[in-house]
CSV table of N, CA and C in Angstrom, one decimal:
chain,number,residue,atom,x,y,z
A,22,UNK,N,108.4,251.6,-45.7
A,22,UNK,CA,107.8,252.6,-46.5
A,22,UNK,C,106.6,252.1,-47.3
A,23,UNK,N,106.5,251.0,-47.7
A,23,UNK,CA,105.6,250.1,-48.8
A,23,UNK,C,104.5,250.3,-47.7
A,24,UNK,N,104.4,249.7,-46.2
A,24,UNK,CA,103.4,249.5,-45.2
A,24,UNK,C,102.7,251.1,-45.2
A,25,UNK,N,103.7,251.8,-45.3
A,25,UNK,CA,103.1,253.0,-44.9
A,25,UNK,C,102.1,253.6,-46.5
A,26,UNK,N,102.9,253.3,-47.3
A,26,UNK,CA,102.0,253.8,-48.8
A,26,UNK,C,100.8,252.6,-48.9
A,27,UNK,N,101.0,252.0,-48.3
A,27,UNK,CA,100.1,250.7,-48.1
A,27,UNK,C,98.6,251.0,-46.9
A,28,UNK,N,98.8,251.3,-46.1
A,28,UNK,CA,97.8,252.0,-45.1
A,28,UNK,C,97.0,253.6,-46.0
A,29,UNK,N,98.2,254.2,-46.0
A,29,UNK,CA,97.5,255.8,-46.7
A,29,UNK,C,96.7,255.2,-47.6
A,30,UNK,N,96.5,254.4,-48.7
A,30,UNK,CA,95.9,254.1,-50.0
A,30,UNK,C,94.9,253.3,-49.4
A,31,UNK,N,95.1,252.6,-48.2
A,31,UNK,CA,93.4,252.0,-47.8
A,31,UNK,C,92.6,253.2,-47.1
A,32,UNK,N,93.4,253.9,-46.2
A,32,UNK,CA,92.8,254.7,-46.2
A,32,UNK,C,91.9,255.9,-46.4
A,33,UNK,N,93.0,256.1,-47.8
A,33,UNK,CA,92.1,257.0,-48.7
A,33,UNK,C,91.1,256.7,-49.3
A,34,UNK,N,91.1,255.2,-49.6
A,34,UNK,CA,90.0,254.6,-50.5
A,34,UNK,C,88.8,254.2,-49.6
A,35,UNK,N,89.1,254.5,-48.3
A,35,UNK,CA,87.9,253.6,-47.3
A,35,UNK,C,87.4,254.9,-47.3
A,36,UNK,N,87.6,256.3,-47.2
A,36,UNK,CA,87.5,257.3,-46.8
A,36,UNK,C,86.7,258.1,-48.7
A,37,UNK,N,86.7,257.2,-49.2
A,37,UNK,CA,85.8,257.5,-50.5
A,37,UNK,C,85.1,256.9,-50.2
A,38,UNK,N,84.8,255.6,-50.0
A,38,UNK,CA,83.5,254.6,-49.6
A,38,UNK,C,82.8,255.1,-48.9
A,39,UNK,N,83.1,255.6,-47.4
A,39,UNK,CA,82.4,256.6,-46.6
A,39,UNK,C,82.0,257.6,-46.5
A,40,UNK,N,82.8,258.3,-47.6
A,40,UNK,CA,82.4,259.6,-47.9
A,40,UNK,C,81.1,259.4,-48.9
A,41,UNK,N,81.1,258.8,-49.7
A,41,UNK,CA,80.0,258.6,-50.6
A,41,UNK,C,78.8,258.1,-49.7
A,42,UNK,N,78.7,257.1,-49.1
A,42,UNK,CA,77.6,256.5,-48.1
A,42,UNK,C,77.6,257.6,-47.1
A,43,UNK,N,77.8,258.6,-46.9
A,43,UNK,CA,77.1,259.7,-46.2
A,43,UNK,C,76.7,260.3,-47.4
A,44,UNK,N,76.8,260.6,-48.1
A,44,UNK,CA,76.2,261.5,-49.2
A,44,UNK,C,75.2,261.0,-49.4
A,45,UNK,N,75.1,260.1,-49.9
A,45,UNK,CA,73.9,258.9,-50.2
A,45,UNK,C,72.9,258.8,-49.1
A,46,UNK,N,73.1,259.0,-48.4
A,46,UNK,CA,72.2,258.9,-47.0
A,46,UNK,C,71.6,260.2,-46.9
A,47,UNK,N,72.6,261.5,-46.3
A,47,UNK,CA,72.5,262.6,-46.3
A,47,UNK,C,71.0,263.6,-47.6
A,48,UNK,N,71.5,263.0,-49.1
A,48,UNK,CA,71.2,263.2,-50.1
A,48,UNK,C,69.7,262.5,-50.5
A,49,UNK,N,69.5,261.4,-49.6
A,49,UNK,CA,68.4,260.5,-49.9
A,49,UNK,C,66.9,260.8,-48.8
A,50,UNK,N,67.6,261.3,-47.6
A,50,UNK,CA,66.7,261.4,-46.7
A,50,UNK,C,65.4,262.0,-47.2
A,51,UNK,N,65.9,263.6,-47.8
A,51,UNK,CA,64.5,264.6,-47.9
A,51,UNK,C,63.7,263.6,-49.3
A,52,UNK,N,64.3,262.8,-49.9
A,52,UNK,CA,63.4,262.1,-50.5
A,52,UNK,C,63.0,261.3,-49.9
A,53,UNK,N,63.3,260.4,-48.9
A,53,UNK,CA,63.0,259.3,-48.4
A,53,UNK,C,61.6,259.7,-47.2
A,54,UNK,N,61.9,261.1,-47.0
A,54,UNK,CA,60.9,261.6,-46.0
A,54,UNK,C,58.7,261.5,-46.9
A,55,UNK,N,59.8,262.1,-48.5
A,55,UNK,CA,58.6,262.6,-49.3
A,55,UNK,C,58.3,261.1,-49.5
A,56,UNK,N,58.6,260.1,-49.8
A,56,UNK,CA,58.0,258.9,-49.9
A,56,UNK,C,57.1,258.2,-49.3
A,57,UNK,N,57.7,258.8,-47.8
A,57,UNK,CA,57.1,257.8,-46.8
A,57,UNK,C,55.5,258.8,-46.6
A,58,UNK,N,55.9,260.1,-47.0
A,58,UNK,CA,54.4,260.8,-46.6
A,58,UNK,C,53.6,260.7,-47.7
A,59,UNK,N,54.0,260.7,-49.1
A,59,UNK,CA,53.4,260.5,-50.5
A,59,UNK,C,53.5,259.4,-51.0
A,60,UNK,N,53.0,258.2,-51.0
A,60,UNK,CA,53.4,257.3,-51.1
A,60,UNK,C,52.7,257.4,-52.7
A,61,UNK,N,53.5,256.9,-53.4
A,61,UNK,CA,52.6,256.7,-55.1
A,61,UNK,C,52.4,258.1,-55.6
A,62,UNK,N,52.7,258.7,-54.9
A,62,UNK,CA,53.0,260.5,-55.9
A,62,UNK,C,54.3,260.5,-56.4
A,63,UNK,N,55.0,260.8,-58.2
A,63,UNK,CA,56.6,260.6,-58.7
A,63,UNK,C,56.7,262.3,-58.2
A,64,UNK,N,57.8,261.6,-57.4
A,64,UNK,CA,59.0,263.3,-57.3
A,64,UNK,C,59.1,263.8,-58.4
A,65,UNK,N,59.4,265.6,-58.2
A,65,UNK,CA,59.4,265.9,-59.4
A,65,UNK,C,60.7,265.8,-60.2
A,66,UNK,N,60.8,265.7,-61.4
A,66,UNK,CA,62.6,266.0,-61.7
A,66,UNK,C,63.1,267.2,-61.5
A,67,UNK,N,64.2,267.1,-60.4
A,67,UNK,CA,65.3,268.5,-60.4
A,67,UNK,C,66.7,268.5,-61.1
A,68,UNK,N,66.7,269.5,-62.0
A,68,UNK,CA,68.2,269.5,-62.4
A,68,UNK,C,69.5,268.8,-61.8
A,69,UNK,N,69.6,269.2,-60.4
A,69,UNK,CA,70.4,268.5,-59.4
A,69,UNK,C,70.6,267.1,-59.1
A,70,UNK,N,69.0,266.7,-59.6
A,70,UNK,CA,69.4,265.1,-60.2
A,70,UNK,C,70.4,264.6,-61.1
A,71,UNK,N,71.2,265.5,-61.9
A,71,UNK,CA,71.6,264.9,-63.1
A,71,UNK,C,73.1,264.1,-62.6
A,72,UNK,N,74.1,264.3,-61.6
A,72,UNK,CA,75.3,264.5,-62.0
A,72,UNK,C,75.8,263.8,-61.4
A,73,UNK,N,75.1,264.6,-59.4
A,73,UNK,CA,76.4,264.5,-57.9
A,73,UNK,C,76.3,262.9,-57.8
A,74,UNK,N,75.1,262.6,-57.5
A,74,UNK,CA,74.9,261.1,-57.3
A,74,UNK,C,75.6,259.9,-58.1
A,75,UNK,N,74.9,259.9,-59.3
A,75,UNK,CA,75.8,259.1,-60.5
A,75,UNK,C,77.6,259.0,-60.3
A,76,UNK,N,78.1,260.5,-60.0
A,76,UNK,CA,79.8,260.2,-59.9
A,76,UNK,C,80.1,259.9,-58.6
A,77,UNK,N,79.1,259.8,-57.7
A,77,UNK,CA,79.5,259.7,-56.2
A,77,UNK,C,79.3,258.1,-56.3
A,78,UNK,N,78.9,257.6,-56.8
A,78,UNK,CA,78.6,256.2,-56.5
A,78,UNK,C,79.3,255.6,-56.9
A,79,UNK,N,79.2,255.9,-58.5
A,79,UNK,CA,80.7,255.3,-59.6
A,79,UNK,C,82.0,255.9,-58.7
A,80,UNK,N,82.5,257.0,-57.7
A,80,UNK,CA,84.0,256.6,-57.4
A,80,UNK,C,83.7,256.0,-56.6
A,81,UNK,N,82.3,255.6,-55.6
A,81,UNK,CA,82.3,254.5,-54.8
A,81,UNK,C,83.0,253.0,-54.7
A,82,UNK,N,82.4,252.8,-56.1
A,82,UNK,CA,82.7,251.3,-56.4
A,82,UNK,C,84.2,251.3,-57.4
A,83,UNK,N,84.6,252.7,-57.7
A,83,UNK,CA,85.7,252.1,-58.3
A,83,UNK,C,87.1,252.3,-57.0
A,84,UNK,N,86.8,252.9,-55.8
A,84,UNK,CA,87.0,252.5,-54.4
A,84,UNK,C,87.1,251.1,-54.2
A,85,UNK,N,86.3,250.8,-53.8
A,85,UNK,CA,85.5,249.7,-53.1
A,85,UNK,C,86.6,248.5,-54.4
A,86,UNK,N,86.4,248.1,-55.5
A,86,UNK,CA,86.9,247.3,-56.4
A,86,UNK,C,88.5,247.5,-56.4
A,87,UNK,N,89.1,248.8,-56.7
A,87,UNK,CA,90.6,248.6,-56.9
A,87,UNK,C,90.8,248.3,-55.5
A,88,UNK,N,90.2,248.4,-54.1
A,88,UNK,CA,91.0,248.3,-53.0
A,88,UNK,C,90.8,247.0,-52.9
A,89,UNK,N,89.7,246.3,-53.0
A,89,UNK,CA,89.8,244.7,-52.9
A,89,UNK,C,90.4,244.2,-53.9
A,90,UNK,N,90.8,244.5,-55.2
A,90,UNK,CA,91.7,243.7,-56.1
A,90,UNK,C,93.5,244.2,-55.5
A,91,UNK,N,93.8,245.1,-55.4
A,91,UNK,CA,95.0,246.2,-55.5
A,91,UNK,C,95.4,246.0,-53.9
A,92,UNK,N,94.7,246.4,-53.0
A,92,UNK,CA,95.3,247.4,-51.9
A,92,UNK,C,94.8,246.1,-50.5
A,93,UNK,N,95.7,245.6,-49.9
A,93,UNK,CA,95.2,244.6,-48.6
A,93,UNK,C,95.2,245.4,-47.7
A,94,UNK,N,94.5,244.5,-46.9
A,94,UNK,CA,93.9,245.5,-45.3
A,94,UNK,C,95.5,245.6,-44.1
A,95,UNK,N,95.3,246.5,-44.4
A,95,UNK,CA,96.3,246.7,-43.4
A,95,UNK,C,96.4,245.7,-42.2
A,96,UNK,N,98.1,245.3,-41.6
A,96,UNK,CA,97.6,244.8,-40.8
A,96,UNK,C,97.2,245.7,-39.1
A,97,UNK,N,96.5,244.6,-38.2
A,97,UNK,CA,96.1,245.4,-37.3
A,97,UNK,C,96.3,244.8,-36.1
A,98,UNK,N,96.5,245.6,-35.4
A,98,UNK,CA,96.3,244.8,-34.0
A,98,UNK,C,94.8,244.6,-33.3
A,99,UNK,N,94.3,244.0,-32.4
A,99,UNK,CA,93.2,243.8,-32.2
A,99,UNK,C,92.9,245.0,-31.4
A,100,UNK,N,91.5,245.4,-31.6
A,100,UNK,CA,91.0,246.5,-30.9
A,100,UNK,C,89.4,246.3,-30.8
A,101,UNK,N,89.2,245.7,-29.6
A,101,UNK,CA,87.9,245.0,-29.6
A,101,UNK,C,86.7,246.7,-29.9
A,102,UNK,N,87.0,247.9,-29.4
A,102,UNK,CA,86.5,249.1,-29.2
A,102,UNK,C,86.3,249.2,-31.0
A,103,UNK,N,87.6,249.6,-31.8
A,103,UNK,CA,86.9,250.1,-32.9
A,103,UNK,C,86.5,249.2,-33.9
A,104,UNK,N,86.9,247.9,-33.3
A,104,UNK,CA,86.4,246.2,-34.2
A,104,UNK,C,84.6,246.9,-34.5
A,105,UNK,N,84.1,246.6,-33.1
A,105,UNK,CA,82.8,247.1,-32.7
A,105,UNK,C,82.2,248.4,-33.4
A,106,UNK,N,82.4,249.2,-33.2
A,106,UNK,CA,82.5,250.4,-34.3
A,106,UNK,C,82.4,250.4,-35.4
A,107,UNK,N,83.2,249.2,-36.2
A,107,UNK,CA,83.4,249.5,-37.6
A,107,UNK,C,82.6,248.7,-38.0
A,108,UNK,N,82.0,247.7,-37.1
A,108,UNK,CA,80.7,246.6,-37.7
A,108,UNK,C,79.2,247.2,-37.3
A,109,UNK,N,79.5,248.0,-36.1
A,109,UNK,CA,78.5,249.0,-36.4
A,109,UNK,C,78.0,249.7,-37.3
A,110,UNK,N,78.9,250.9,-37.6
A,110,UNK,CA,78.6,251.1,-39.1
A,110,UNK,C,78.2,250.8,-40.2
A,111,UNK,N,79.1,249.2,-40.2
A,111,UNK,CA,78.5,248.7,-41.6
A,111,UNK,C,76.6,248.6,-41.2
A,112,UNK,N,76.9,248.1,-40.4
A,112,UNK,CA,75.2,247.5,-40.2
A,112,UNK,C,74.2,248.7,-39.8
A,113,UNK,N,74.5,250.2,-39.6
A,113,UNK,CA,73.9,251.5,-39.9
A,113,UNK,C,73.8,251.3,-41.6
A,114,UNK,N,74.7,251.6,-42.2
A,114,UNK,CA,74.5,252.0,-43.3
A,114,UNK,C,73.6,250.8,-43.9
A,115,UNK,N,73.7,249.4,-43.9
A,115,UNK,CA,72.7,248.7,-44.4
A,115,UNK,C,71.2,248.8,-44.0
A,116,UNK,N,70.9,249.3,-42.5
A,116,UNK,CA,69.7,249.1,-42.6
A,116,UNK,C,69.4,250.3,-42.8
A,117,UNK,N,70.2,251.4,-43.1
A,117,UNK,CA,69.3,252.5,-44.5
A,117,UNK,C,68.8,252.4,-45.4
A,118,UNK,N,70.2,251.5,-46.8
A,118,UNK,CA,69.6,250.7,-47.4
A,118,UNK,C,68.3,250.0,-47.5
A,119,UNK,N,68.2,248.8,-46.6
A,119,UNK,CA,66.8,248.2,-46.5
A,119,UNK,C,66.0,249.1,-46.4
A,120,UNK,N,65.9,250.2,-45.4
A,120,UNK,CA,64.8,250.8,-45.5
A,120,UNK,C,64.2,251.1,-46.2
A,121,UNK,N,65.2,251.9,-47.2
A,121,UNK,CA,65.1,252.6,-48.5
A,121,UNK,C,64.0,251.5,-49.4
A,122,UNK,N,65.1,250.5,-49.7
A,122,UNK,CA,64.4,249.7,-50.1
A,122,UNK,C,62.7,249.0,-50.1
A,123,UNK,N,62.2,248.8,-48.3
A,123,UNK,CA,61.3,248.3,-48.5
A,123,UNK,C,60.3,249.8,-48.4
A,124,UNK,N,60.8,251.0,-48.2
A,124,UNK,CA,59.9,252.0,-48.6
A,124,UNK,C,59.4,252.3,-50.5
A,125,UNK,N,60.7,252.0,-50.7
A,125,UNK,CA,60.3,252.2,-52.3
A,125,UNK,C,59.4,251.0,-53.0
A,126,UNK,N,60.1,250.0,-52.8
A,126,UNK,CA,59.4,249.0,-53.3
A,126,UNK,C,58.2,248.0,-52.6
A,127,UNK,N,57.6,248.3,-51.1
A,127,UNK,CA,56.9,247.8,-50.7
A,127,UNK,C,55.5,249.0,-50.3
A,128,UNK,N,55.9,250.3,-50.3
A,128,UNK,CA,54.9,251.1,-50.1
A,128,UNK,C,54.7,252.3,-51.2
A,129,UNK,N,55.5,252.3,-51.9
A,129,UNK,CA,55.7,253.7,-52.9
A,129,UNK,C,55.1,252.8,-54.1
A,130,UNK,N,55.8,252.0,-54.8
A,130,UNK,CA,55.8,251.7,-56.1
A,130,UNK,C,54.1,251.3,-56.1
A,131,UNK,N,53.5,250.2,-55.2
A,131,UNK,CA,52.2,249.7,-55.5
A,131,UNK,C,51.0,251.3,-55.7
A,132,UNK,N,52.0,251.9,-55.0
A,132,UNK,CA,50.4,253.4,-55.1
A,132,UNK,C,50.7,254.4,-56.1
A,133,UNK,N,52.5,254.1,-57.2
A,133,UNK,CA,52.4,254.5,-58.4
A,133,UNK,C,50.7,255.0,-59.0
A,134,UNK,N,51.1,256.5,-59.1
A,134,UNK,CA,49.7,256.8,-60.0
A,134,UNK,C,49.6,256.8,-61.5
A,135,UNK,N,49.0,256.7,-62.1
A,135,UNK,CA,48.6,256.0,-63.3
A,135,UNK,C,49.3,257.8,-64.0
A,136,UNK,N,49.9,257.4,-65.3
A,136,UNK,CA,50.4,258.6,-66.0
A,136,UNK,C,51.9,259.2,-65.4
A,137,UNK,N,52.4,258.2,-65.0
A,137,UNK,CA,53.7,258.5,-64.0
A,137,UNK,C,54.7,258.2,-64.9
A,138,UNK,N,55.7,259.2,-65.2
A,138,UNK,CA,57.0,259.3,-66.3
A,138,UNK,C,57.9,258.4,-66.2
A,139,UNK,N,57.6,257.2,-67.0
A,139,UNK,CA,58.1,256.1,-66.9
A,139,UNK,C,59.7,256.0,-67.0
A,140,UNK,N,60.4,257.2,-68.4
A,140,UNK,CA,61.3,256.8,-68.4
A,140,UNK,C,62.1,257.3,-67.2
A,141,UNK,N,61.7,258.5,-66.5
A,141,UNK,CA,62.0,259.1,-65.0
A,141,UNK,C,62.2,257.5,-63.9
A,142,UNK,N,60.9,257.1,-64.1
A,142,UNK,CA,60.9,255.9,-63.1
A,142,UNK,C,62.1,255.1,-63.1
A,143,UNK,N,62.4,254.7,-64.7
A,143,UNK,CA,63.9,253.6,-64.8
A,143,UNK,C,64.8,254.3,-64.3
A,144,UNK,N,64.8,255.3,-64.7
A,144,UNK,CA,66.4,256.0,-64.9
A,144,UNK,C,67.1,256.3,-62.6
A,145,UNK,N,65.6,257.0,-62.2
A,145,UNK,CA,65.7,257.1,-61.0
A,145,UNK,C,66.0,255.3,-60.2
A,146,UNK,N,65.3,254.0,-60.6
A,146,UNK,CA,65.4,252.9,-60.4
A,146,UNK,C,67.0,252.6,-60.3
A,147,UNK,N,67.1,252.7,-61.3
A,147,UNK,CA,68.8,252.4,-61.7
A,147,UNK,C,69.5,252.8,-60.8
A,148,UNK,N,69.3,254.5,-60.7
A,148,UNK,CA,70.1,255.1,-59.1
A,148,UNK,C,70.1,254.2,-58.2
A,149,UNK,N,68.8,253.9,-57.5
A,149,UNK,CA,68.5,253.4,-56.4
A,149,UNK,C,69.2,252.2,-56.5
A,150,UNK,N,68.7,251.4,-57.2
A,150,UNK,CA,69.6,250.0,-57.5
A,150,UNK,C,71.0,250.3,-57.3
A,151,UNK,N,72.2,251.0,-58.0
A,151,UNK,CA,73.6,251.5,-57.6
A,151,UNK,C,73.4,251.9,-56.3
A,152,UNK,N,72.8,252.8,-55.8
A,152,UNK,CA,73.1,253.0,-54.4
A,152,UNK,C,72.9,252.0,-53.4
A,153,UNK,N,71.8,251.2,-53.7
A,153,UNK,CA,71.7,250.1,-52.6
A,153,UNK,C,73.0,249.3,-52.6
A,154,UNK,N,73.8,249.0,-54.0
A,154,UNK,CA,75.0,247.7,-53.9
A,154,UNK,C,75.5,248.9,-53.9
A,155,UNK,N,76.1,249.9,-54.0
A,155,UNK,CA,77.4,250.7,-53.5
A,155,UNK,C,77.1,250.8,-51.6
A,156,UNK,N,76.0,250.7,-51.4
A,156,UNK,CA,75.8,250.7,-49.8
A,156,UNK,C,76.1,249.2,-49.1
A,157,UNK,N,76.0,248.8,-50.0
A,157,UNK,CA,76.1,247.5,-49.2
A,157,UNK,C,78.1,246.9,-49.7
A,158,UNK,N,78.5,247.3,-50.2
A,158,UNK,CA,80.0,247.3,-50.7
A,158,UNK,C,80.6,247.9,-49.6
A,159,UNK,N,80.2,248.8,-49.2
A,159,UNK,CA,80.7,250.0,-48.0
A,159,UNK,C,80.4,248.8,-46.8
A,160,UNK,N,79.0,248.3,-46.8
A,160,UNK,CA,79.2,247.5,-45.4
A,160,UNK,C,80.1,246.2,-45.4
A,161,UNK,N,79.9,245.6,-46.9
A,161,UNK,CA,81.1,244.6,-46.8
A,161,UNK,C,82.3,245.2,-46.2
A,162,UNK,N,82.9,246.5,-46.6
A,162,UNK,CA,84.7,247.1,-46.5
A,162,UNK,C,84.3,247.0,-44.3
A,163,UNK,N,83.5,247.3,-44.0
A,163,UNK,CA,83.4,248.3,-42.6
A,163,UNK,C,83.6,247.0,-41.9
A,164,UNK,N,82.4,245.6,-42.1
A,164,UNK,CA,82.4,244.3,-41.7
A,164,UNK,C,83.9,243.8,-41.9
A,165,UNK,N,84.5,244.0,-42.8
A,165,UNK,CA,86.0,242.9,-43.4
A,165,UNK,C,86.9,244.1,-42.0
A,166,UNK,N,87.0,245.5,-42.3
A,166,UNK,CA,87.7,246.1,-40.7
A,166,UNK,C,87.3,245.7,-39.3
A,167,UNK,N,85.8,245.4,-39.2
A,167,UNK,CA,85.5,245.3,-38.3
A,167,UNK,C,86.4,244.2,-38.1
A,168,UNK,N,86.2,243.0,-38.4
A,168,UNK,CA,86.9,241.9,-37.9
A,168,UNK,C,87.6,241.4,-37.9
A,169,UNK,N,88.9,242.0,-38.9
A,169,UNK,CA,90.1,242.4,-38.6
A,169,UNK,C,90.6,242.8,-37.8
A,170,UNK,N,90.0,243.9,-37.1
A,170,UNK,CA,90.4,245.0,-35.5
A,170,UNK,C,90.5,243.8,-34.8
A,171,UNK,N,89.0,242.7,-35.0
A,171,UNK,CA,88.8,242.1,-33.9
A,171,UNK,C,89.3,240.1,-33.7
A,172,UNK,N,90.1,240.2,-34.7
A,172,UNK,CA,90.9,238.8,-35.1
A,172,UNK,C,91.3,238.2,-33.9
A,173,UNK,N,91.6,239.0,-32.6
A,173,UNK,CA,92.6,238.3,-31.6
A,173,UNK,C,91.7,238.3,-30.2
A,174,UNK,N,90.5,238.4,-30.3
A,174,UNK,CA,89.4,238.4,-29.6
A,174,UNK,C,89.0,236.9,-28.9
């Protein structure tokens, strides 16, 4: 019975991690689109900014933390198919991340226009910063299944 309340709770908790890292993705694109075509123009603030993001990330990592302190990986049998899969993923969701990354900070930030709402800039920074290590937490969890599936390989 332990094994089994032992699985459900990685479960559930891996299934927060990934639920969030599609939101994050999903939720980032139509900005990620305006960046790449406006480079150095600040998005404007939308109300909608204020809330989804910030709690989506924070139960990311408090996911991602109690399951690595609390909750071990189930055991598994090897399965070279969804081993593959799951290290896939991780390495999708990272090179969103990067992307994200070297769009904002390698093509956006230097064409910042002068009079641009600084304290908007931190506050949106900060997101970004949280989302990049909540996305990369998600690829650590996907990498640690991946190669677990694939232990007997």
């Amino acid at each position: 019975m332990t094994n089994l309340k032992s699985r459900a709770a990685y479960l559930a908790l891996l299934l927060v991690q990934l639920s969030g890292a599609l939101f994050i993705i999903l939720e980032g694109l139509p900005e990620f689109r305006r960046l790449m075509n406006h480079p150095g123009e600040q998005l404007p603030f939308e109300r909608s900014d204020n809330l989804a993001a910030p709690i989506m990330i924070m139960a990311m990592q408090v996911a991602y933390w109690y399951r690595l302190q609390r909750v071990p990986l189930p055991p598994q049998r090897s399965n070279p198919i969804l081993s593959h899969l799951f290290l896939f993923l991780g390495r999708l969701a990272f090179i969103f991340g990067g992307s994200l990354f070297g769009v904002v900070f390698f093509r956006h930030l230097p064409e910042i226009h002068q009079g641009a709402d600084l304290w908007l800039m931190f506050r949106r920074g900060l997101q970004l910063l949280a989302s990049l290590f909540a996305l990369f937490c998600v690829t650590l969890e996907l990498e640690r299944l991946g190669r677990a599936l694939g232990s007997n390989q």
